[in-house]
PDB file of C-alpha atoms in Angstrom:
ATOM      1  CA  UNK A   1     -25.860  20.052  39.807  1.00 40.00           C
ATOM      2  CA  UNK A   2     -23.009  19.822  36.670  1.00 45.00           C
ATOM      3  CA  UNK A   3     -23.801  16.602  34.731  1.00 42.00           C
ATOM      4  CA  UNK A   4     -21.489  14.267  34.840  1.00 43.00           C
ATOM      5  CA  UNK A   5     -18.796  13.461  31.723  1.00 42.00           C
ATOM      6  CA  UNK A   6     -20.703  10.429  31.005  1.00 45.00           C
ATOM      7  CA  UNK A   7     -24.186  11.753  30.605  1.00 50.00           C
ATOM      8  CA  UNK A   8     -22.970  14.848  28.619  1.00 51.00           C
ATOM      9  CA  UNK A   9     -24.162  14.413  24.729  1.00 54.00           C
ATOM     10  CA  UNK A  10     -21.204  15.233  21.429  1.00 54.00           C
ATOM     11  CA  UNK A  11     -22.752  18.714  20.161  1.00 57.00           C
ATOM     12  CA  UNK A  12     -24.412  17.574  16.651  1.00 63.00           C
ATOM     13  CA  UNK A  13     -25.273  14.466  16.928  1.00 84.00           C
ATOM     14  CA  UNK A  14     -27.093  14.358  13.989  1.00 87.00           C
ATOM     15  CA  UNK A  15     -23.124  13.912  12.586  1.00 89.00           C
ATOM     16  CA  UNK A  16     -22.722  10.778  14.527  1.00 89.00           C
ATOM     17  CA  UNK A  17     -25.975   9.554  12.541  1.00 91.00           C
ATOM     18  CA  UNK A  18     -24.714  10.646   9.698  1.00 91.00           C
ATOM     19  CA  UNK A  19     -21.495   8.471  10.355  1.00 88.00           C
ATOM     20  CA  UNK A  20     -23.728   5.219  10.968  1.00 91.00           C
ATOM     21  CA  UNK A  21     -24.713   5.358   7.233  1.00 93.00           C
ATOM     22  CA  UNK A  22     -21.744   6.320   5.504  1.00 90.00           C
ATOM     23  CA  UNK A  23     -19.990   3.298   7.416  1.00 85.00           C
ATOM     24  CA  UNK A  24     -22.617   1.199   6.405  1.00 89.00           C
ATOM     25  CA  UNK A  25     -22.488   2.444   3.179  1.00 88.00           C
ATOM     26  CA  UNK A  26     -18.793   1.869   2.885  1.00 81.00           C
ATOM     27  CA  UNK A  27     -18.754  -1.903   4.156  1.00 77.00           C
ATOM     28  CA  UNK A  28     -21.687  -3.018   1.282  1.00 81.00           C
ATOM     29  CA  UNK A  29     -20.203  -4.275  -2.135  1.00 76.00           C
ATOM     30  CA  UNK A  30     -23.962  -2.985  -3.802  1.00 88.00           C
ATOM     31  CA  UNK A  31     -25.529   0.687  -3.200  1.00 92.00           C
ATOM     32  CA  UNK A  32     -28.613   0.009  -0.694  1.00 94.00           C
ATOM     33  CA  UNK A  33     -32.251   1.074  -0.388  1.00 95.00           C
ATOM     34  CA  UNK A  34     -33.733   3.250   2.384  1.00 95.00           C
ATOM     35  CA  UNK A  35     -35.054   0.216   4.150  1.00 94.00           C
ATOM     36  CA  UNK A  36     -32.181  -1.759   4.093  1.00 94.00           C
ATOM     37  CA  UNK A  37     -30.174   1.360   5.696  1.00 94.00           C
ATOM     38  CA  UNK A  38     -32.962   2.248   7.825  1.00 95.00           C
ATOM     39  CA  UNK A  39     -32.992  -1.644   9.504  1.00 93.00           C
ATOM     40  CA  UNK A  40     -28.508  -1.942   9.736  1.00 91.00           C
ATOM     41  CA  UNK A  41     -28.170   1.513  11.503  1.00 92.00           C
ATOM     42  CA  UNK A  42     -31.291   1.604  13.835  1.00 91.00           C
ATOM     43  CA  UNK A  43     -32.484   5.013  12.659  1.00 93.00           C
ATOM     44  CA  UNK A  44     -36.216   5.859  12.005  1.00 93.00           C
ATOM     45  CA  UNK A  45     -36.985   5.959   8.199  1.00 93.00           C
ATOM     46  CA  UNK A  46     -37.775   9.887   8.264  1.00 93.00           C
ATOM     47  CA  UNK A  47     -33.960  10.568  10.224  1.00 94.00           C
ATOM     48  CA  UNK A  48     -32.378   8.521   8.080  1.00 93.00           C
ATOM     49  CA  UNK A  49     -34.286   9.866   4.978  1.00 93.00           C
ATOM     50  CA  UNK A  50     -33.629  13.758   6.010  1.00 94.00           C
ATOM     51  CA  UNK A  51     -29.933  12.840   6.506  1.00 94.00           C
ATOM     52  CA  UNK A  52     -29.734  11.183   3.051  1.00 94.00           C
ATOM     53  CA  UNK A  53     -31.076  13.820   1.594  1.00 93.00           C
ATOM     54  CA  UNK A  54     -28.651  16.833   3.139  1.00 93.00           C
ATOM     55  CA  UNK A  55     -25.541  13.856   2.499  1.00 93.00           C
ATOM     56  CA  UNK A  56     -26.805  14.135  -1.094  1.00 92.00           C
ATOM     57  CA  UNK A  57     -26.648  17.463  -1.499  1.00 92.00           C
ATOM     58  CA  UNK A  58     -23.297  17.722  -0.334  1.00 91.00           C
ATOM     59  CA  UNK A  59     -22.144  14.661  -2.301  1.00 90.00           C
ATOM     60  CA  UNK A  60     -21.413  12.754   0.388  1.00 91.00           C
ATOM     61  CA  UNK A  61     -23.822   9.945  -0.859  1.00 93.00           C
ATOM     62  CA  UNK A  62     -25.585   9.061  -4.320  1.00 92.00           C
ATOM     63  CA  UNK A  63     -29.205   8.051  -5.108  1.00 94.00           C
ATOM     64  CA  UNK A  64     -29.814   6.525  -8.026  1.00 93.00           C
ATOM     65  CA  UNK A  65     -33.150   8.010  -8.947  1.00 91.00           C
ATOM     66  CA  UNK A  66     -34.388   4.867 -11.185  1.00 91.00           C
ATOM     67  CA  UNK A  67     -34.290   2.375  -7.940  1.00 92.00           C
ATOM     68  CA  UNK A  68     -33.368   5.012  -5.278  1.00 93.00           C
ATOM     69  CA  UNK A  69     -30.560   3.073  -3.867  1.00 94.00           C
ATOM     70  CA  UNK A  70     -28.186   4.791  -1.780  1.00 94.00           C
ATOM     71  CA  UNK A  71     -23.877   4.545  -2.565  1.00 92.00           C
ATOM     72  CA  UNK A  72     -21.430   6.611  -1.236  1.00 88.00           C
ATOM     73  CA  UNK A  73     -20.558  10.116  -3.463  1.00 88.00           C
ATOM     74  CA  UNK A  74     -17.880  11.436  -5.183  1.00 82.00           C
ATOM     75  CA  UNK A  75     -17.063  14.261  -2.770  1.00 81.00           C
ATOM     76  CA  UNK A  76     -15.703  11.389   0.051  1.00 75.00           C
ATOM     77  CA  UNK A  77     -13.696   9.957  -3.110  1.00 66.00           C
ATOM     78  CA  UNK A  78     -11.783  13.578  -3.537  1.00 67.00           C
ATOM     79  CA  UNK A  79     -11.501  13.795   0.525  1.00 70.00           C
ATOM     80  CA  UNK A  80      -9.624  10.263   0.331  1.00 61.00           C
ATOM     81  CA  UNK A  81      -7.612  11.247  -2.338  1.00 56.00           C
ATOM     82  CA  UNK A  82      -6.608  14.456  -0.717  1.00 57.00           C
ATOM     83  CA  UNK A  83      -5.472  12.265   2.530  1.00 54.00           C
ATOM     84  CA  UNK A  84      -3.531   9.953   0.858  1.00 50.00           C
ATOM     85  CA  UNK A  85      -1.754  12.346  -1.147  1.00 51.00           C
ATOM     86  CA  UNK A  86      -0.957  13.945   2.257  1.00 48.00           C
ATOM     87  CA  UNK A  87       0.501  10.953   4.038  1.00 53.00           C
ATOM     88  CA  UNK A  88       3.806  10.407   4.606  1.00 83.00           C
ATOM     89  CA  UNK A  89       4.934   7.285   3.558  1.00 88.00           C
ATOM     90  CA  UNK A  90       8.020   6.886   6.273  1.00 88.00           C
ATOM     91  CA  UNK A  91       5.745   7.729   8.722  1.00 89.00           C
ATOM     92  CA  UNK A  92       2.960   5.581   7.873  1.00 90.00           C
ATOM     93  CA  UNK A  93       4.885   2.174   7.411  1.00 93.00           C
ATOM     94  CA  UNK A  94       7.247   2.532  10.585  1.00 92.00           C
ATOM     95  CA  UNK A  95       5.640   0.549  12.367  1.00 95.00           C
ATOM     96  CA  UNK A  96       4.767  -1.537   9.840  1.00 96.00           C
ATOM     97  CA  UNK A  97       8.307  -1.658   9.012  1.00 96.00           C
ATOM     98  CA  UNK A  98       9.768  -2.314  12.517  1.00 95.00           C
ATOM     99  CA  UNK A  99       7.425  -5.421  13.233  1.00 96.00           C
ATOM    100  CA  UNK A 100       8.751  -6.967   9.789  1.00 96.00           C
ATOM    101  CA  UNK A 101      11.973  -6.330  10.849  1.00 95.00           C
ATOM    102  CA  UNK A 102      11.519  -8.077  14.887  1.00 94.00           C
ATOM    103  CA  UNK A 103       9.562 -10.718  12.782  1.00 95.00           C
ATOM    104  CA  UNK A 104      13.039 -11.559  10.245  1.00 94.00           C
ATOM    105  CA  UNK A 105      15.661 -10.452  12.305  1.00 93.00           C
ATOM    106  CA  UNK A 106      17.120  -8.897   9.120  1.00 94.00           C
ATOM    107  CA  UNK A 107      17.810  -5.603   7.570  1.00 93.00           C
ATOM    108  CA  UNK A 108      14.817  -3.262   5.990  1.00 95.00           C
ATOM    109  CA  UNK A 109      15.117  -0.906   3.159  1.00 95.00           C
ATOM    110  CA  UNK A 110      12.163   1.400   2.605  1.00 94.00           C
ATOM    111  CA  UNK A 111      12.636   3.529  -1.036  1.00 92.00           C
ATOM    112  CA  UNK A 112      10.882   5.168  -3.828  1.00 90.00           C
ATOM    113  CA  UNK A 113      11.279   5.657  -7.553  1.00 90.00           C
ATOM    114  CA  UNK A 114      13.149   8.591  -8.529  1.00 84.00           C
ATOM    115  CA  UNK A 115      13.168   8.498 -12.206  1.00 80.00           C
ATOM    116  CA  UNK A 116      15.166   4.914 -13.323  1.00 85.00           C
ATOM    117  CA  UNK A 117      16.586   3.919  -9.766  1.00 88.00           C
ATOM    118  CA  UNK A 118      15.135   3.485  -6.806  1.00 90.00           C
ATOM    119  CA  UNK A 119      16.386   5.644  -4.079  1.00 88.00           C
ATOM    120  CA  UNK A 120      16.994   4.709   0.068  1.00 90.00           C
ATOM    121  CA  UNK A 121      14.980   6.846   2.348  1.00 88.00           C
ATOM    122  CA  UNK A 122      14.670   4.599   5.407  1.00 90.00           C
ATOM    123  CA  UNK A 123      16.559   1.662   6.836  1.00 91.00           C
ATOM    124  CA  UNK A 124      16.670  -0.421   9.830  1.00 92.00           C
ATOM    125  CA  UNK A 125      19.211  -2.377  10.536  1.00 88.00           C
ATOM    126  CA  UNK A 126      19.423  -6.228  11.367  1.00 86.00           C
ATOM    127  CA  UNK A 127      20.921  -7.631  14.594  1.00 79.00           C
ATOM    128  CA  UNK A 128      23.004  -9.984  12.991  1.00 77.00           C
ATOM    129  CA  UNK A 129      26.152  -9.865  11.098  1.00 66.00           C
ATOM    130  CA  UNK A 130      25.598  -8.050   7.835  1.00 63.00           C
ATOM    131  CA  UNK A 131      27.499  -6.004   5.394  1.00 61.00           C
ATOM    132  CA  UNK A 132      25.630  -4.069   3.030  1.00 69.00           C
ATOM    133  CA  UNK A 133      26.706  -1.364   1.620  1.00 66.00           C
ATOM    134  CA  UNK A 134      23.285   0.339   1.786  1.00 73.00           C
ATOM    135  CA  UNK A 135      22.635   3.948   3.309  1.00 78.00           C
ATOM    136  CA  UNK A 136      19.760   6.552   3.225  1.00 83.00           C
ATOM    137  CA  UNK A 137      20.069   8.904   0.834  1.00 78.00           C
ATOM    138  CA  UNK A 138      21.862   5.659  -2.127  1.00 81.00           C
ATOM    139  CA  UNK A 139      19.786   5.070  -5.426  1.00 81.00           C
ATOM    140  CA  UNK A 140      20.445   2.076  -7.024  1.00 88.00           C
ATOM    141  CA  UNK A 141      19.374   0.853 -10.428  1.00 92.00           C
ATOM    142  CA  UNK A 142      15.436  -0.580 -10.827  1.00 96.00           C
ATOM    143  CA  UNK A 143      16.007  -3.521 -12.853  1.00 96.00           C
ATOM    144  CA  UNK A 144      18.758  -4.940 -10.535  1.00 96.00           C
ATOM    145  CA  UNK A 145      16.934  -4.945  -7.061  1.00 96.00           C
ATOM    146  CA  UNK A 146      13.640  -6.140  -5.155  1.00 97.00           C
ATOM    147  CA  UNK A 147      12.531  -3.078  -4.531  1.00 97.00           C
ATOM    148  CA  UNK A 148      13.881  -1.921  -7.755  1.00 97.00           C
ATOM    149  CA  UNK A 149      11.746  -4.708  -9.935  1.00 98.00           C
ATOM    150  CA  UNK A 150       8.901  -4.653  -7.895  1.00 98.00           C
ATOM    151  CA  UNK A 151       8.559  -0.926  -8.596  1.00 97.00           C
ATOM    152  CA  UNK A 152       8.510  -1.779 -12.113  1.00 97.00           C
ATOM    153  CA  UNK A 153       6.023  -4.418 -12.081  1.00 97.00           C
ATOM    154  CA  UNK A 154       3.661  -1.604 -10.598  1.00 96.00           C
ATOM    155  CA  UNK A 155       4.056   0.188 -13.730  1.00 95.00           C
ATOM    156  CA  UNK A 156       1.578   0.504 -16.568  1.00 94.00           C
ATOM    157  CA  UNK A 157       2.525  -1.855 -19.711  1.00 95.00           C
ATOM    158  CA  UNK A 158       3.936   1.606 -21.713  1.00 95.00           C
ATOM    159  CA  UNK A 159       5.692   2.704 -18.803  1.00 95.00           C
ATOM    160  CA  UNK A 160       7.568  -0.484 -18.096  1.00 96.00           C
ATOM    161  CA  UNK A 161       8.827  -0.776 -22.127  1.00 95.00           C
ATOM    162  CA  UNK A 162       9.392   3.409 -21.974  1.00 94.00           C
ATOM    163  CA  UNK A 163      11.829   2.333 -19.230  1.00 95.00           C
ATOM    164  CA  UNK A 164      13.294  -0.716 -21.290  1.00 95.00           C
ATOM    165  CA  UNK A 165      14.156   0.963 -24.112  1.00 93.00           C
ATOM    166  CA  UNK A 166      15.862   4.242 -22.319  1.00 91.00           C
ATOM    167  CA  UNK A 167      18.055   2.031 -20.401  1.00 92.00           C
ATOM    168  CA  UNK A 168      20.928  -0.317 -21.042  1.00 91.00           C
ATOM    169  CA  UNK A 169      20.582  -3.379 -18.079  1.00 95.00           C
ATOM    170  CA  UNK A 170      24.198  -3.415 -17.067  1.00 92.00           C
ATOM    171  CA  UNK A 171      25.562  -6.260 -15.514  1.00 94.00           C
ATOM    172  CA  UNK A 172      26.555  -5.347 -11.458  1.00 93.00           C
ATOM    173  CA  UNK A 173      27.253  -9.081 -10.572  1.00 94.00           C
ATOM    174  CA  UNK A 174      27.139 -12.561 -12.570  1.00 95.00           C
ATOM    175  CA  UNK A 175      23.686 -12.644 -11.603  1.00 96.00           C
ATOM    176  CA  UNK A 176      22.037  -9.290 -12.656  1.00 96.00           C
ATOM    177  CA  UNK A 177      19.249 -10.110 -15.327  1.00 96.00           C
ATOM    178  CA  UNK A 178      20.689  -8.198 -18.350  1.00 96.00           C
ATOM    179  CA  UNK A 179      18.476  -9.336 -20.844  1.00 96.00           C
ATOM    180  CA  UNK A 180      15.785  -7.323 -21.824  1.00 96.00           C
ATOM    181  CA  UNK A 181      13.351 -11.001 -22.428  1.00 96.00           C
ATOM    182  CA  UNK A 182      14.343 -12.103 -19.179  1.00 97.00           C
ATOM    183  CA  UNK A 183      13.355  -9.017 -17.858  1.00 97.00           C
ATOM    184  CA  UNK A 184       9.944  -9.047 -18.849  1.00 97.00           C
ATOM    185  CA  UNK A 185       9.504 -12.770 -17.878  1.00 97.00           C
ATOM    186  CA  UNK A 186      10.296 -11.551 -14.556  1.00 97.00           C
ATOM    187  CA  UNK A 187       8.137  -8.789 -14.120  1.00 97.00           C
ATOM    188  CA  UNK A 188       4.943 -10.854 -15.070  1.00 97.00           C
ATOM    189  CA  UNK A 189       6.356 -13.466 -12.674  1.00 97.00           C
ATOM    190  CA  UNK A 190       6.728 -10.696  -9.426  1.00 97.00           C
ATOM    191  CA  UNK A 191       2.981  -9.072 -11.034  1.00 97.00           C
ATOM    192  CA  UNK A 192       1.820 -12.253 -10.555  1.00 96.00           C
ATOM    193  CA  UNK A 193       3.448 -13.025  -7.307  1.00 95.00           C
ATOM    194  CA  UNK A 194       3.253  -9.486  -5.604  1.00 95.00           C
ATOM    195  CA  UNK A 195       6.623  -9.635  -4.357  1.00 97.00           C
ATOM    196  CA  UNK A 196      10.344 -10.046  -5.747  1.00 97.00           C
ATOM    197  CA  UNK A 197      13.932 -11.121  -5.734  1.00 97.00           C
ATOM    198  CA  UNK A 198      16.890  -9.914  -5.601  1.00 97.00           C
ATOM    199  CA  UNK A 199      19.282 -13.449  -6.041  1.00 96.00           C
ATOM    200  CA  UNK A 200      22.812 -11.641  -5.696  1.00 95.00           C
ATOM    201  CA  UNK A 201      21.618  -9.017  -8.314  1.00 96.00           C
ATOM    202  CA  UNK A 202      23.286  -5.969  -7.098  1.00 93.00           C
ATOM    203  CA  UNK A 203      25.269  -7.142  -4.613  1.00 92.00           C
ATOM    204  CA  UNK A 204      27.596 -10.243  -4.305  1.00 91.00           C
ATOM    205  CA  UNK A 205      25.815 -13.012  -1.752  1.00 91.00           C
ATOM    206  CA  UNK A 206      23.333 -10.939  -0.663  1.00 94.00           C
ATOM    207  CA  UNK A 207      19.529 -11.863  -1.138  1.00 96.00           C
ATOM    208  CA  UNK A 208      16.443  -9.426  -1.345  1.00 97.00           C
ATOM    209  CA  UNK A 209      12.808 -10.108  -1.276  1.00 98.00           C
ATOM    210  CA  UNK A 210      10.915  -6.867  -1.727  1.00 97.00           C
ATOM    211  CA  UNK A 211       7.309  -5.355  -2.022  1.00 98.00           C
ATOM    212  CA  UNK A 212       5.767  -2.094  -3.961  1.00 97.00           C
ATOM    213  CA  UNK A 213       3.337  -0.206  -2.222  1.00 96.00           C
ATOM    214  CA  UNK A 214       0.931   1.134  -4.552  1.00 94.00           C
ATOM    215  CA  UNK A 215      -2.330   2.475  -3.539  1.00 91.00           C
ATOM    216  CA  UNK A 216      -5.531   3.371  -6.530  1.00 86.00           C
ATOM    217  CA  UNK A 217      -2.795   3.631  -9.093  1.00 88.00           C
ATOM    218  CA  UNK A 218      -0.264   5.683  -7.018  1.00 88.00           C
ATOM    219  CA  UNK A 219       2.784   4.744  -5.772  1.00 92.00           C
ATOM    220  CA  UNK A 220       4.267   5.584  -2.317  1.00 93.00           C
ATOM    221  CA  UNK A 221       7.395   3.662  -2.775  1.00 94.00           C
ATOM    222  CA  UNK A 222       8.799  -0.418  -1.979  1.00 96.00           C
ATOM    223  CA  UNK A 223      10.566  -1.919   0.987  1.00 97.00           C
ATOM    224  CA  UNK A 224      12.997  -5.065   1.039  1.00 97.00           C
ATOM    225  CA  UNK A 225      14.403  -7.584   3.180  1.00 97.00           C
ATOM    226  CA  UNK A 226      18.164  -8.379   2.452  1.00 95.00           C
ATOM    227  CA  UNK A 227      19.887 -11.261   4.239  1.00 94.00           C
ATOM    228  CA  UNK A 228      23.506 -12.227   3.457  1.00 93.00           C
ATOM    229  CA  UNK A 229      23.103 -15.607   1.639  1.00 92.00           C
ATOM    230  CA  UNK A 230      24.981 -17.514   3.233  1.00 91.00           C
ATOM    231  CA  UNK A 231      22.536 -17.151   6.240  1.00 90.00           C
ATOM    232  CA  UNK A 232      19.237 -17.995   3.840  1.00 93.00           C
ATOM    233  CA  UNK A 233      17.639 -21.303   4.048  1.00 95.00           C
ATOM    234  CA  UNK A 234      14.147 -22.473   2.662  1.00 96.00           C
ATOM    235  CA  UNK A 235      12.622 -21.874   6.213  1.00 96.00           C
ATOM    236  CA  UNK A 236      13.655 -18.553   6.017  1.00 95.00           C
ATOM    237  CA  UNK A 237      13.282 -17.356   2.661  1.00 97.00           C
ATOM    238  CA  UNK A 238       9.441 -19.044   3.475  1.00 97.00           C
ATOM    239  CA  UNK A 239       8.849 -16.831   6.466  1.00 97.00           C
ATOM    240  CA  UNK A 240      10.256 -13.956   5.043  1.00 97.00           C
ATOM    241  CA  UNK A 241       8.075 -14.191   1.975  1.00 97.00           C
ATOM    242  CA  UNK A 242       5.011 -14.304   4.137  1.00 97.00           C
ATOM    243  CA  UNK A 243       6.334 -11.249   6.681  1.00 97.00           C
ATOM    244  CA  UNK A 244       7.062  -9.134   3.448  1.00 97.00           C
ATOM    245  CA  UNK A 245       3.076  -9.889   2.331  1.00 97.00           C
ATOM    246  CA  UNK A 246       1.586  -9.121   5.417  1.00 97.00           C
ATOM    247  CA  UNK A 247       3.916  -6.316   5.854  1.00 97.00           C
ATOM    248  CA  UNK A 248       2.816  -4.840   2.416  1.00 97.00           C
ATOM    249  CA  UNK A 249      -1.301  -5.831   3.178  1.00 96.00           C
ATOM    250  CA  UNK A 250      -0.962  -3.676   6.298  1.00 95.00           C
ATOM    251  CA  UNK A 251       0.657  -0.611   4.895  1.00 95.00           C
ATOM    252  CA  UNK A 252      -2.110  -0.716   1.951  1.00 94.00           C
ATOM    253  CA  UNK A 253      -4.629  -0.969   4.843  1.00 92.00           C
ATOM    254  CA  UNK A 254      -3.414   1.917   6.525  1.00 91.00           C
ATOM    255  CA  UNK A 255      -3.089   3.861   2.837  1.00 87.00           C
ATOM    256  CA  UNK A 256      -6.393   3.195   2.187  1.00 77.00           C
TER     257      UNK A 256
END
């Protein structure tokens, strides 16, 4: 008689033990003691001891041998490293993306850093009337734009005054910050914020809030909202500012 799907067991399901601990391992702020492991993933003390011990080994987990407490190793920290370096970031925050864009009803520029401008690689376009003159493939100066500044505020402290003293912060409208103070006000108002403007700074009566995505000290890039402003009011600029955050949270989340 052939067993039924249900009934039939994963082959090594000593790996699906294994899995209970690292989890558990991974959602505790403090590295924990055999017991404590032992009574949060319903394993016997001498299972979860021998699989401890061969996760060890391997460097999947580390025991501190003065209080033998349990944290996760370094060898998962490489793994994670190696999968976020693999990710793609267009292909991650689509969806992330799209939602932000059904949530504002506005356009969506996704870009990344390429040397001192930030460069288009994805955009979705808003249902209403809008002219930007915005296309895949356009870089556009960092210290003019939201995605632009916020890039910048991502930076290191040397980094962001390399940049300021390599480049001249020409004016593109009345309204482009080109004062190298000003600058730096700004940037330790959008580090402290986690998001930022663009009030007409690149393009005439067109507003921008945007978010960098930066993940253990690596960047993948920022994304924007732009909305002509005669079509911004406090409501909007409100919910926008709040769709960008979550927006950014989720793409993080999914990062790391």
């Amino acid at each position: 008689m052939n067993m039924s799907k249900q009934n039939k067991q994963p082959y090594g399901t000593v790996l699906i033990k294994a899995n209970q601990i690292l989890l558990y391992l991974a959602e505790c702020q403090e590295p924990q003691r055999l017991y404590q492991i032992v009574e949060h993933t319903n394993l016997t003390n001498s299972t979860a001891s021998k699989i401890l011990n061969t996760l060890e080994i391997i460097g999947y987990v580390q025991r501190n041998p003065n209080n033998q407490e349990f944290s996760l190793g370094p060898t998962l920290t490489r793994f994670a490293q190696r999968s976020i370096e693999q990710m793609d970031i267009k292909e991650v925050s689509r969806t992330h993306l799209q939602q932000l864009q059904e949530a504002t009803m506005e356009t969506i520029h996704l870009g990344i850093m390429d040397h001192n401008r930030v460069v288009y690689i994805e955009k979705i376009e808003s249902k209403n009337p809008v002219n930007l003159s915005s296309q895949i493939g356009k870089s556009i100066p960092l210290y003019c734009s939201a995605m632009g500044k916020a890039l910048l505020a991502d930076l290191p402290d040397e980094k962001f005054e390399e940049y300021l003293q390599k480049n001249e912060l020409l004016p593109k409208t009345a309204q482009t910050i080109t004062s190298k103070t000003d600058l730096k006000k700004e940037i330790k108002r959008i580090r402290n914020l986690g998001y930022a403007f663009d009030d007409a700074e690149h393009e005439e009566d067109v507003f921008c809030v945007g978010a960098s995505i930066t993940v253990n000290g690596r960047n993948f890039g920022a994304f924007s909202v732009s909305v002509p402003k005669y079509r911004l009011t406090t409501q909007l600029l409100t919910k926008i500012i709040d769709e960008v955050q979550t927006c950014k949270q989720n793409i993080i989340a999914d990062l790391s």
